[in-house]
Short mmCIF file of C-alpha atoms and ligand atoms in Angstrom, two decimals:
data_model
loop_
_atom_site.label_atom_id
_atom_site.label_comp_id
_atom_site.label_asym_id
_atom_site.label_seq_id
_atom_site.Cartn_x
_atom_site.Cartn_y
_atom_site.Cartn_z
CA MET A 159 -0.59 -14.24 -6.21
CA THR A 160 -0.38 -17.86 -5.18
CA ALA A 161 -3.29 -19.66 -3.40
CA ASP A 162 -1.31 -19.95 -0.21
CA VAL A 163 -0.43 -16.21 -0.05
CA PHE A 164 -2.31 -15.95 3.24
CA SER A 165 -0.29 -18.71 4.96
CA ASP A 166 2.82 -17.01 3.66
CA ALA A 167 1.59 -13.71 5.17
CA LEU A 168 1.22 -15.38 8.58
CA LYS A 169 4.92 -16.21 8.61
CA ARG A 170 5.55 -12.51 9.18
CA LEU A 171 3.36 -12.61 12.33
CA ASP A 172 5.36 -15.62 13.72
CA ALA A 173 8.71 -13.96 12.93
CA ALA A 174 7.68 -10.61 14.61
CA ALA A 175 6.30 -12.45 17.69
CA GLU A 176 9.80 -13.61 18.56
CA PHE A 177 10.98 -10.06 19.10
CA VAL A 178 8.14 -8.48 21.09
CA ASP A 179 6.52 -9.26 24.42
CA VAL A 180 2.89 -10.06 23.49
CA HIS A 181 0.64 -12.72 25.00
CA PRO A 182 0.34 -15.88 22.81
CA GLU A 183 -3.44 -15.14 22.72
CA THR A 184 -2.66 -12.03 20.64
CA VAL A 185 -0.85 -14.14 18.05
CA LEU A 186 -3.75 -16.76 18.20
CA ARG A 187 -6.37 -14.04 17.58
CA LEU A 188 -4.43 -12.53 14.67
CA ARG A 189 -4.20 -15.86 12.84
CA GLN A 190 -7.67 -15.50 11.29
CA PRO A 191 -9.90 -12.73 10.16
CA ARG A 192 -12.89 -11.63 12.28
CA LEU A 193 -15.23 -11.63 9.19
CA MET A 194 -14.74 -12.92 5.67
CA THR A 195 -17.63 -12.66 3.25
CA GLU A 196 -18.17 -13.81 -0.29
CA PHE A 197 -21.10 -12.67 -2.29
CA ALA A 198 -22.62 -12.77 -5.82
CA ILE A 199 -22.98 -9.52 -7.74
CA PRO A 200 -25.42 -9.98 -10.70
CA VAL A 201 -24.75 -7.35 -13.45
CA ARG A 202 -26.91 -6.76 -16.56
CA MET A 203 -24.40 -6.31 -19.40
CA ASP A 204 -24.84 -3.86 -22.27
CA ASP A 205 -25.95 -6.52 -24.73
CA GLY A 206 -28.83 -7.64 -22.41
CA SER A 207 -27.17 -10.74 -21.00
CA LEU A 208 -26.56 -11.35 -17.31
CA ARG A 209 -23.22 -12.02 -15.63
CA VAL A 210 -22.74 -12.88 -12.03
CA PHE A 211 -19.46 -11.71 -10.50
CA THR A 212 -17.94 -12.96 -7.18
CA GLY A 213 -17.07 -10.32 -4.63
CA PHE A 214 -15.30 -10.46 -1.26
CA ARG A 215 -14.97 -8.27 1.79
CA CYS A 216 -12.67 -9.16 4.72
CA ARG A 217 -12.66 -7.37 8.11
CA TYR A 218 -9.39 -8.78 9.35
CA ASP A 219 -9.09 -7.04 12.74
CA ASP A 220 -10.90 -4.00 14.12
CA THR A 221 -9.63 -3.87 17.69
CA ARG A 222 -7.64 -0.60 17.11
CA GLY A 223 -10.48 1.01 15.05
CA PRO A 224 -12.71 0.48 12.06
CA ALA A 225 -11.18 -1.87 9.41
CA LYS A 226 -9.48 -0.02 6.50
CA GLY A 227 -8.56 -1.34 3.12
CA GLY A 228 -9.14 -1.06 -0.63
CA ILE A 229 -11.30 -2.91 -3.11
CA ARG A 230 -9.43 -4.67 -5.93
CA PHE A 231 -10.96 -5.40 -9.34
CA HIS A 232 -8.76 -8.07 -10.96
CA GLN A 233 -9.23 -11.45 -12.63
CA ASP A 234 -6.78 -13.12 -10.15
CA VAL A 235 -8.56 -11.99 -6.95
CA CYS A 236 -9.31 -14.90 -4.60
CA ALA A 237 -10.23 -15.43 -0.99
CA SER A 238 -6.70 -16.17 0.14
CA GLU A 239 -5.38 -12.95 -1.49
CA VAL A 240 -8.18 -10.82 0.10
CA LYS A 241 -7.39 -12.21 3.53
CA ALA A 242 -3.57 -11.69 3.06
CA LEU A 243 -4.17 -8.10 1.89
CA ALA A 244 -6.49 -7.39 4.84
CA PHE A 245 -3.84 -8.91 7.23
CA TRP A 246 -1.14 -6.57 5.69
CA MET A 247 -3.47 -3.60 6.18
CA THR A 248 -3.98 -4.52 9.79
CA PHE A 249 -0.23 -4.28 10.36
CA LYS A 250 0.23 -1.28 8.09
CA CYS A 251 -2.27 0.86 10.05
CA SER A 252 -0.67 -0.31 13.28
CA VAL A 253 2.88 0.50 12.06
CA VAL A 254 1.93 4.09 11.51
CA GLY A 255 -0.26 4.30 14.63
CA ILE A 256 -3.43 5.40 12.88
CA PRO A 257 -6.67 4.30 14.69
CA PHE A 258 -7.72 1.76 12.09
CA GLY A 259 -7.78 -2.09 11.82
CA GLY A 260 -7.31 -3.86 8.51
CA GLY A 261 -9.71 -4.85 5.77
CA LYS A 262 -9.77 -5.53 2.09
CA GLY A 263 -12.23 -6.33 -0.68
CA GLY A 264 -12.18 -7.50 -4.25
CA VAL A 265 -14.14 -8.72 -7.26
CA ILE A 266 -12.96 -11.43 -9.70
CA VAL A 267 -13.21 -9.41 -12.93
CA ASP A 268 -11.00 -8.05 -15.67
CA PRO A 269 -12.38 -4.48 -15.64
CA LYS A 270 -10.68 -3.74 -19.05
CA GLN A 271 -13.28 -6.03 -20.63
CA LEU A 272 -16.23 -3.94 -19.27
CA SER A 273 -17.79 -0.78 -20.72
CA THR A 274 -17.86 2.23 -18.39
CA ALA A 275 -21.62 1.69 -17.88
CA GLU A 276 -21.04 -2.01 -16.96
CA LEU A 277 -18.24 -0.94 -14.58
CA GLU A 278 -20.59 1.49 -12.91
CA ARG A 279 -23.35 -1.22 -12.43
CA LEU A 280 -20.66 -3.60 -11.06
CA SER A 281 -19.33 -1.02 -8.60
CA ARG A 282 -22.81 -0.06 -7.43
CA GLY A 283 -23.69 -3.84 -7.23
CA TYR A 284 -20.60 -4.43 -5.01
CA MET A 285 -21.71 -1.71 -2.58
CA ARG A 286 -25.30 -3.06 -2.43
CA ALA A 287 -23.91 -6.47 -1.50
CA ALA A 288 -21.30 -5.16 0.88
CA ALA A 289 -23.44 -2.32 2.50
CA ARG A 290 -24.32 -4.41 5.54
CA PHE A 291 -20.63 -5.14 6.24
CA VAL A 292 -19.07 -1.62 5.72
CA GLY A 293 -19.66 1.63 7.41
CA VAL A 294 -17.99 4.83 8.66
CA ASP A 295 -17.29 3.23 12.08
CA THR A 296 -17.05 -0.50 11.06
CA ASP A 297 -15.07 -0.98 7.84
CA VAL A 298 -13.98 1.82 5.43
CA PRO A 299 -13.02 0.74 1.88
CA ALA A 300 -10.78 2.68 -0.53
CA PRO A 301 -9.31 2.24 -4.02
CA ASP A 302 -6.84 -0.51 -4.83
CA VAL A 303 -5.65 -2.11 -8.10
CA ASN A 304 -7.97 -1.02 -10.99
CA THR A 305 -10.32 0.95 -8.75
CA THR A 306 -10.37 4.72 -9.12
CA PRO A 307 -11.77 7.88 -7.54
CA LEU A 308 -14.68 7.64 -9.95
CA ILE A 309 -15.47 4.11 -8.68
CA MET A 310 -15.25 5.43 -5.16
CA ALA A 311 -17.73 8.16 -6.08
CA TRP A 312 -20.24 5.59 -7.50
CA MET A 313 -19.88 3.44 -4.40
CA SER A 314 -20.27 6.39 -2.00
CA ASP A 315 -23.37 7.47 -3.96
CA GLU A 316 -24.92 3.92 -3.86
CA PHE A 317 -24.28 3.82 -0.04
CA ALA A 318 -26.07 7.24 0.32
CA THR A 319 -29.04 5.84 -1.65
CA ILE A 320 -29.25 2.75 0.60
CA LEU A 321 -28.87 4.80 3.74
CA GLY A 322 -31.04 7.72 2.66
CA GLU A 323 -28.35 10.12 3.74
CA ARG A 324 -24.81 11.12 2.64
CA GLN A 325 -22.03 9.59 4.72
CA PRO A 326 -18.84 10.39 2.76
CA GLY A 327 -16.60 8.88 5.45
CA VAL A 328 -17.77 5.30 4.46
CA ILE A 329 -15.15 5.26 1.67
CA THR A 330 -11.88 7.16 1.01
CA GLY A 331 -9.99 8.01 -2.13
CA LYS A 332 -13.03 9.98 -3.41
CA PRO A 333 -12.79 12.90 -5.79
CA VAL A 334 -12.07 16.11 -3.79
CA ALA A 335 -15.39 17.57 -4.98
CA VAL A 336 -17.39 14.91 -3.06
CA GLY A 337 -15.29 14.85 0.15
CA GLY A 338 -11.93 13.53 -0.92
CA SER A 339 -8.80 15.01 0.70
CA VAL A 340 -6.32 17.27 -1.05
CA GLY A 341 -3.00 15.59 -1.06
CA ARG A 342 -4.38 12.02 -1.40
CA ASP A 343 -3.18 11.84 -5.07
CA ASP A 344 0.52 11.80 -4.29
CA ALA A 345 0.33 10.59 -0.67
CA THR A 346 1.89 7.10 -1.22
CA ALA A 347 5.00 8.43 -3.01
CA ARG A 348 5.24 11.38 -0.64
CA GLY A 349 5.18 9.04 2.41
CA GLY A 350 7.90 6.95 0.77
CA TRP A 351 9.90 10.16 0.15
CA TYR A 352 9.64 11.19 3.79
CA CYS A 353 10.88 7.77 4.79
CA LEU A 354 13.80 8.21 2.32
CA GLN A 355 14.77 11.52 3.92
CA GLU A 356 14.96 9.80 7.33
CA LEU A 357 16.96 6.96 5.82
CA GLN A 358 19.45 9.40 4.22
CA ARG A 359 20.13 10.90 7.67
CA LYS A 360 20.86 7.43 9.10
CA LEU A 361 23.15 6.45 6.21
CA SER A 362 24.78 9.91 5.89
CA TRP A 363 23.67 10.24 2.25
CA LEU A 364 23.79 13.58 0.53
CA PRO A 365 22.08 12.69 -2.71
CA LYS A 366 23.14 15.57 -4.89
CA ALA A 367 26.69 16.16 -3.44
CA GLN A 368 27.49 12.45 -3.57
CA GLY A 369 25.81 11.87 -6.99
CA ARG A 370 23.48 9.18 -5.57
CA THR A 371 21.45 7.22 -8.17
CA CYS A 372 18.05 5.70 -8.12
CA ALA A 373 15.99 3.28 -10.26
CA VAL A 374 12.14 3.00 -10.12
CA GLN A 375 10.14 0.06 -11.33
CA GLY A 376 6.52 1.03 -12.17
CA PHE A 377 5.56 4.41 -13.54
CA GLY A 378 1.97 4.73 -12.26
CA ASN A 379 0.61 6.69 -9.31
CA ALA A 380 3.29 5.62 -6.85
CA GLY A 381 6.26 5.36 -9.19
CA GLU A 382 5.68 8.50 -11.18
CA PHE A 383 5.20 10.84 -8.22
CA PHE A 384 8.15 9.18 -6.45
CA SER A 385 10.47 9.66 -9.43
CA ARG A 386 9.65 13.35 -9.37
CA PHE A 387 10.39 13.65 -5.57
CA ALA A 388 13.64 11.68 -5.92
CA ALA A 389 14.82 14.03 -8.71
CA GLN A 390 13.86 17.09 -6.70
CA GLU A 391 15.77 15.62 -3.76
CA GLY A 392 18.93 15.46 -5.89
CA TYR A 393 19.04 11.86 -6.99
CA LYS A 394 20.00 10.93 -10.52
CA VAL A 395 17.01 8.86 -11.56
CA VAL A 396 18.81 6.60 -14.06
CA ALA A 397 15.99 4.10 -14.91
CA ILE A 398 12.20 3.87 -14.82
CA SER A 399 9.86 1.33 -16.28
CA ASP A 400 6.25 0.30 -16.71
CA SER A 401 4.58 -2.97 -17.84
CA ARG A 402 5.82 -2.47 -21.42
CA GLY A 403 9.54 -2.08 -20.44
CA GLY A 404 11.87 0.65 -19.29
CA VAL A 405 14.35 3.36 -20.13
CA PHE A 406 17.92 3.78 -18.84
CA ASN A 407 20.24 6.74 -18.91
CA PRO A 408 23.36 6.53 -16.78
CA GLY A 409 23.65 10.28 -16.76
CA GLY A 410 20.14 10.65 -15.27
CA LEU A 411 16.77 10.86 -16.94
CA ASP A 412 14.68 14.04 -17.52
CA VAL A 413 11.85 12.83 -15.22
CA GLU A 414 9.52 15.62 -16.12
CA ALA A 415 9.90 14.97 -19.84
CA GLN A 416 9.25 11.27 -19.22
CA ILE A 417 6.07 12.12 -17.27
CA ARG A 418 4.83 14.32 -20.17
CA THR A 419 5.63 11.65 -22.80
CA LYS A 420 3.93 8.90 -20.67
CA ALA A 421 0.81 11.09 -20.40
CA GLN A 422 0.73 11.68 -24.19
CA THR A 423 1.78 8.24 -25.45
CA LYS A 424 1.04 5.97 -22.49
CA ARG A 425 4.67 4.71 -22.55
CA VAL A 426 8.07 5.87 -21.35
CA ASP A 427 10.48 7.31 -23.94
CA ALA A 428 13.49 5.06 -24.61
CA LYS A 429 14.48 7.19 -27.59
CA ALA A 430 15.17 10.39 -25.62
CA PRO A 431 18.79 11.74 -25.85
CA GLY A 432 21.33 9.49 -23.95
CA CYS A 433 18.69 6.79 -23.28
CA ARG A 434 18.39 3.18 -24.14
CA PRO A 435 15.62 0.60 -23.52
CA ILE A 436 15.99 -1.67 -20.47
CA THR A 437 13.88 -4.70 -19.33
CA ASN A 438 12.21 -4.76 -15.94
CA GLU A 439 14.50 -7.65 -14.97
CA GLU A 440 17.67 -5.57 -15.80
CA LEU A 441 16.37 -2.55 -13.92
CA LEU A 442 16.19 -4.47 -10.71
CA GLU A 443 19.85 -5.52 -10.98
CA LEU A 444 21.28 -2.06 -11.80
CA ASP A 445 24.28 -0.76 -9.77
CA VAL A 446 22.33 2.08 -8.07
CA ASP A 447 22.16 3.44 -4.50
CA LEU A 448 18.37 3.22 -4.25
CA LEU A 449 15.99 0.68 -5.89
CA VAL A 450 12.31 1.39 -5.70
CA PRO A 451 9.88 -1.36 -6.73
CA ALA A 452 6.63 0.45 -7.30
CA ALA A 453 4.66 -1.90 -9.56
CA ILE A 454 3.63 -5.36 -8.62
CA GLU A 455 4.36 -8.07 -6.03
CA ASN A 456 6.98 -10.89 -6.10
CA VAL A 457 9.58 -9.22 -8.40
CA ILE A 458 12.59 -9.81 -6.15
CA THR A 459 12.72 -13.49 -5.27
CA ALA A 460 15.32 -16.06 -4.14
CA GLY A 461 16.15 -16.39 -7.85
CA ASN A 462 17.42 -12.78 -8.39
CA ALA A 463 18.04 -11.42 -4.88
CA SER A 464 21.71 -12.26 -5.08
CA ARG A 465 22.02 -10.08 -8.24
CA VAL A 466 20.43 -6.92 -6.63
CA ARG A 467 23.27 -4.45 -6.35
CA ALA A 468 21.37 -1.50 -4.77
CA LYS A 469 22.42 -0.29 -1.28
CA ALA A 470 18.84 0.24 -0.24
CA VAL A 471 15.37 -0.81 -1.42
CA LEU A 472 12.30 1.27 -0.67
CA GLU A 473 9.20 -0.89 -1.20
CA LEU A 474 6.43 1.38 -2.60
CA ALA A 475 4.65 -1.63 -4.12
CA ASN A 476 2.95 -4.15 -1.81
CA GLY A 477 4.88 -7.36 -1.43
CA PRO A 478 7.54 -6.85 -4.13
CA ILE A 479 10.06 -9.08 -2.20
CA THR A 480 9.21 -12.58 -1.47
CA SER A 481 9.83 -14.05 2.05
CA ASP A 482 12.66 -16.23 0.78
CA ALA A 483 14.46 -13.30 -0.74
CA ASP A 484 14.44 -11.28 2.52
CA PRO A 485 17.43 -13.23 4.11
CA VAL A 486 19.46 -13.01 0.94
CA LEU A 487 19.17 -9.20 0.90
CA SER A 488 19.71 -8.93 4.60
CA SER A 489 22.86 -11.11 4.59
CA ARG A 490 24.22 -8.72 1.88
CA ARG A 491 23.53 -5.78 4.15
CA ILE A 492 21.05 -4.24 1.75
CA VAL A 493 18.66 -2.07 3.70
CA VAL A 494 14.98 -2.76 2.89
CA VAL A 495 12.40 -0.21 4.00
CA PRO A 496 9.37 -2.52 4.02
CA ASP A 497 6.01 -1.88 2.31
CA VAL A 498 4.01 -1.70 5.53
CA LEU A 499 6.01 1.42 6.39
CA ALA A 500 7.26 2.74 3.02
CA ASN A 501 3.84 2.94 1.27
CA ALA A 502 1.78 3.76 4.37
CA GLY A 503 1.49 7.38 3.24
CA GLY A 504 -1.53 6.41 1.20
CA VAL A 505 -3.63 4.91 4.02
CA THR A 506 -2.47 7.75 6.36
CA VAL A 507 -3.93 10.43 4.05
CA SER A 508 -7.01 8.18 3.75
CA TYR A 509 -7.27 8.41 7.50
CA PHE A 510 -7.01 12.24 7.10
CA GLU A 511 -9.85 12.13 4.58
CA TRP A 512 -12.10 10.10 6.96
CA THR A 513 -11.26 12.47 9.82
CA GLN A 514 -12.17 15.46 7.70
CA ASN A 515 -15.46 13.75 6.50
CA LYS A 516 -16.39 12.95 10.13
CA SER A 517 -15.73 16.49 11.34
CA GLY A 518 -16.89 18.34 8.22
CA PHE A 519 -13.83 20.56 8.42
CA TYR A 520 -11.37 20.41 5.56
CA TRP A 521 -7.58 20.95 5.71
CA THR A 522 -5.16 22.72 3.39
CA ARG A 523 -2.57 20.83 1.37
CA GLU A 524 0.18 22.15 3.59
CA GLU A 525 -1.60 20.78 6.64
CA VAL A 526 -1.90 17.37 5.04
CA HIS A 527 1.79 17.33 4.10
CA GLN A 528 2.93 18.51 7.52
CA ARG A 529 0.89 15.92 9.40
CA LEU A 530 1.87 13.12 7.03
CA GLN A 531 5.63 14.09 7.41
CA GLN A 532 5.34 14.01 11.24
CA ILE A 533 3.83 10.49 11.29
CA MET A 534 6.20 9.05 8.65
CA ALA A 535 9.37 10.50 10.39
CA ARG A 536 8.19 9.41 13.85
CA GLU A 537 7.25 5.82 12.86
CA PHE A 538 10.39 5.40 10.60
CA GLY A 539 12.49 6.36 13.63
CA ALA A 540 10.73 3.84 15.84
CA VAL A 541 11.07 0.98 13.35
CA TYR A 542 14.72 1.88 12.58
CA ASP A 543 15.68 1.95 16.23
CA LEU A 544 13.92 -1.27 17.02
CA ALA A 545 15.82 -2.97 14.15
CA GLN A 546 19.13 -1.69 15.44
CA GLN A 547 18.28 -2.66 19.09
CA LYS A 548 17.24 -6.20 18.20
CA LYS A 549 19.68 -6.68 15.36
CA ILE A 550 16.87 -7.52 12.94
CA ASP A 551 15.87 -6.39 9.49
CA MET A 552 13.49 -3.42 9.13
CA ARG A 553 10.64 -5.62 7.94
CA THR A 554 10.67 -7.82 11.05
CA ALA A 555 11.07 -4.62 13.17
CA ALA A 556 8.06 -3.01 11.47
CA TYR A 557 5.88 -6.09 12.12
CA ALA A 558 7.16 -6.26 15.68
CA HIS A 559 6.47 -2.56 16.24
CA ALA A 560 2.91 -3.04 14.88
CA LEU A 561 2.37 -6.22 16.87
CA ARG A 562 3.23 -4.36 20.04
CA ARG A 563 0.38 -1.91 19.45
CA LEU A 564 -2.00 -4.71 18.37
CA GLY A 565 -1.11 -6.68 21.47
CA ALA A 566 -1.79 -3.72 23.70
CA ALA A 567 -5.24 -3.27 22.16
CA LEU A 568 -6.13 -7.05 21.99
CA GLU A 569 -4.96 -7.66 25.52
CA SER A 570 -6.82 -4.67 27.00
CA THR A 571 -9.93 -6.88 27.57
CA GLY A 572 -7.74 -9.46 29.35
CA THR A 573 -5.83 -12.64 28.63
CA ALA A 574 -5.53 -15.98 30.48
CA ARG A 575 -3.39 -14.20 33.05
CA ASN A 576 -6.53 -12.28 34.21
CA PHE A 577 -8.66 -15.41 34.20
CA ALA A 578 -6.30 -17.83 35.88
CA LYS A 579 -7.71 -19.77 38.83
CA GLY A 580 -7.61 -17.59 41.92
CA GLY A 581 -6.94 -14.57 39.76
P1 NAD B 113 -0.77 2.07 -11.01
O1 NAD B 113 -1.77 1.14 -11.67
O2 NAD B 113 -1.02 3.56 -10.98
O3 NAD B 113 0.76 1.90 -11.61
C1 NAD B 113 1.34 0.60 -11.73
C2 NAD B 113 2.54 0.74 -12.58
O4 NAD B 113 3.25 -0.49 -12.63
C3 NAD B 113 2.13 1.12 -14.06
O5 NAD B 113 3.13 1.95 -14.55
C4 NAD B 113 2.23 -0.27 -14.74
O6 NAD B 113 2.54 -0.18 -16.15
C5 NAD B 113 3.40 -0.83 -13.98
N1 NAD B 113 3.45 -2.36 -14.12
C6 NAD B 113 2.44 -3.18 -14.14
N2 NAD B 113 2.89 -4.48 -14.30
C7 NAD B 113 4.26 -4.33 -14.40
C8 NAD B 113 5.31 -5.25 -14.52
N3 NAD B 113 5.06 -6.57 -14.66
N4 NAD B 113 6.60 -4.77 -14.54
C9 NAD B 113 6.83 -3.41 -14.40
N5 NAD B 113 5.88 -2.55 -14.27
C10 NAD B 113 4.59 -2.97 -14.26
O7 NAD B 113 -0.66 1.50 -9.49
P2 NAD B 113 -0.16 2.31 -8.17
O8 NAD B 113 -1.25 2.85 -7.42
O9 NAD B 113 1.07 3.11 -8.56
O10 NAD B 113 0.35 1.04 -7.38
C11 NAD B 113 1.62 0.49 -7.55
C12 NAD B 113 1.96 -0.38 -6.32
O11 NAD B 113 2.00 0.46 -5.17
C13 NAD B 113 1.02 -1.57 -6.06
O12 NAD B 113 1.74 -2.63 -5.49
C14 NAD B 113 0.10 -0.96 -4.99
O13 NAD B 113 -0.53 -1.93 -4.20
C15 NAD B 113 1.08 -0.16 -4.25
N6 NAD B 113 0.40 0.89 -3.43
C16 NAD B 113 -0.23 1.91 -4.01
C17 NAD B 113 -0.89 2.82 -3.22
C18 NAD B 113 -1.58 4.06 -3.79
O14 NAD B 113 -2.09 4.83 -2.99
N7 NAD B 113 -1.59 4.17 -5.10
C19 NAD B 113 -0.86 2.70 -1.86
C20 NAD B 113 -0.11 1.67 -1.26
C21 NAD B 113 0.48 0.74 -2.06
#
């Protein structure tokens, strides 16, 4: 991400504010994070040397509830990115109406260069440094890029050592055996699929009967589960890809066979019958009904947006479309279901995990699915209707919908209206 990613994120706030009746003080208060910390994490390496890593934690806004957001381990992490991601989390939690604010954390590190023991020392070191800023009712971290359930288990364990008691709700995305929730594994893709089912109703799509097609960029947690749901729903999944390239079959891929091959060989299979290799760039420009970016940010830009031929784009990745590409897609009547709604299934089931940890009462997979479906369908409907009513794209509508809830919370303690002279 670029260094000014945070200022770019703030443009969404200004755009949304035009369409919802919030006090200017709400916008003013949402222009900067409540708390942004940077800390050193000294780690003893396997060869006996010492390395000092830089960590961050941002509590962007916690008016609607404890801050919520993942911890990213990546060499490109920087303060601006952490703030932007925490800002997006503030809006994402508000879009789906869960009682959380937004937060995010990160460490500047390429975790692939570390041994497992070094990674454990770094993860525990992060929690030691961040312990005074996080907590079940203050700021609840989770996994993000390159951080896994195992890392969450190390961090949760370190927090328990510092506190002298187990508080599993301090972090979500844990293994189920130590307080994770069933259904967290496929929650992001499932939430996107529930959005898709609502979109189909609005567009009168009958995927199987009409032979609808779909292409998915990224074949990791989000993309792999989503490809499976799309195939089950009746879509012909004609292309998938990962960082090494993709595979295209105009007649529809065998998604289950691709999942098996990927698990065995770590790559998708372009040599399967009827298939040919395809680049990530070509995949984005395929003539399909549904395009699902589920990999990284900034893949659809002003440079290629005019060549996107999909009728709808469902953003499972965070930030796959740049702000200058949005108007190009919108002028071509391509419906974009924005990331803050489409991939909110992950944080919603993290909320379920936190709720279960707090109550000590654990739900079944069916209960998780049913509650997730209700939330995604309800909030999709609200965003879609607002977009129609105001004649704006779904991204601006999602931000406006979230801003309305944030405004109600931030203004509950009064604005200049309450404090005007004689008031
Ligand atoms: P992941 O690491 O499991 O998978 C990422 C996939 O993208 C991999 O298949 C990888 O090979 C591929 N990829 C990486 N670079 C690529 C490139 N340049 N071109 C094409 N493919 C590339 O990650 P994930 O959890 O599936 O996350 C994917 C996206 O979804 C991210 O933007 C993430 O922020 C977002 N997201 C994930 C969750 C979640 O719960 N997993 C929740 C919300 C948002």
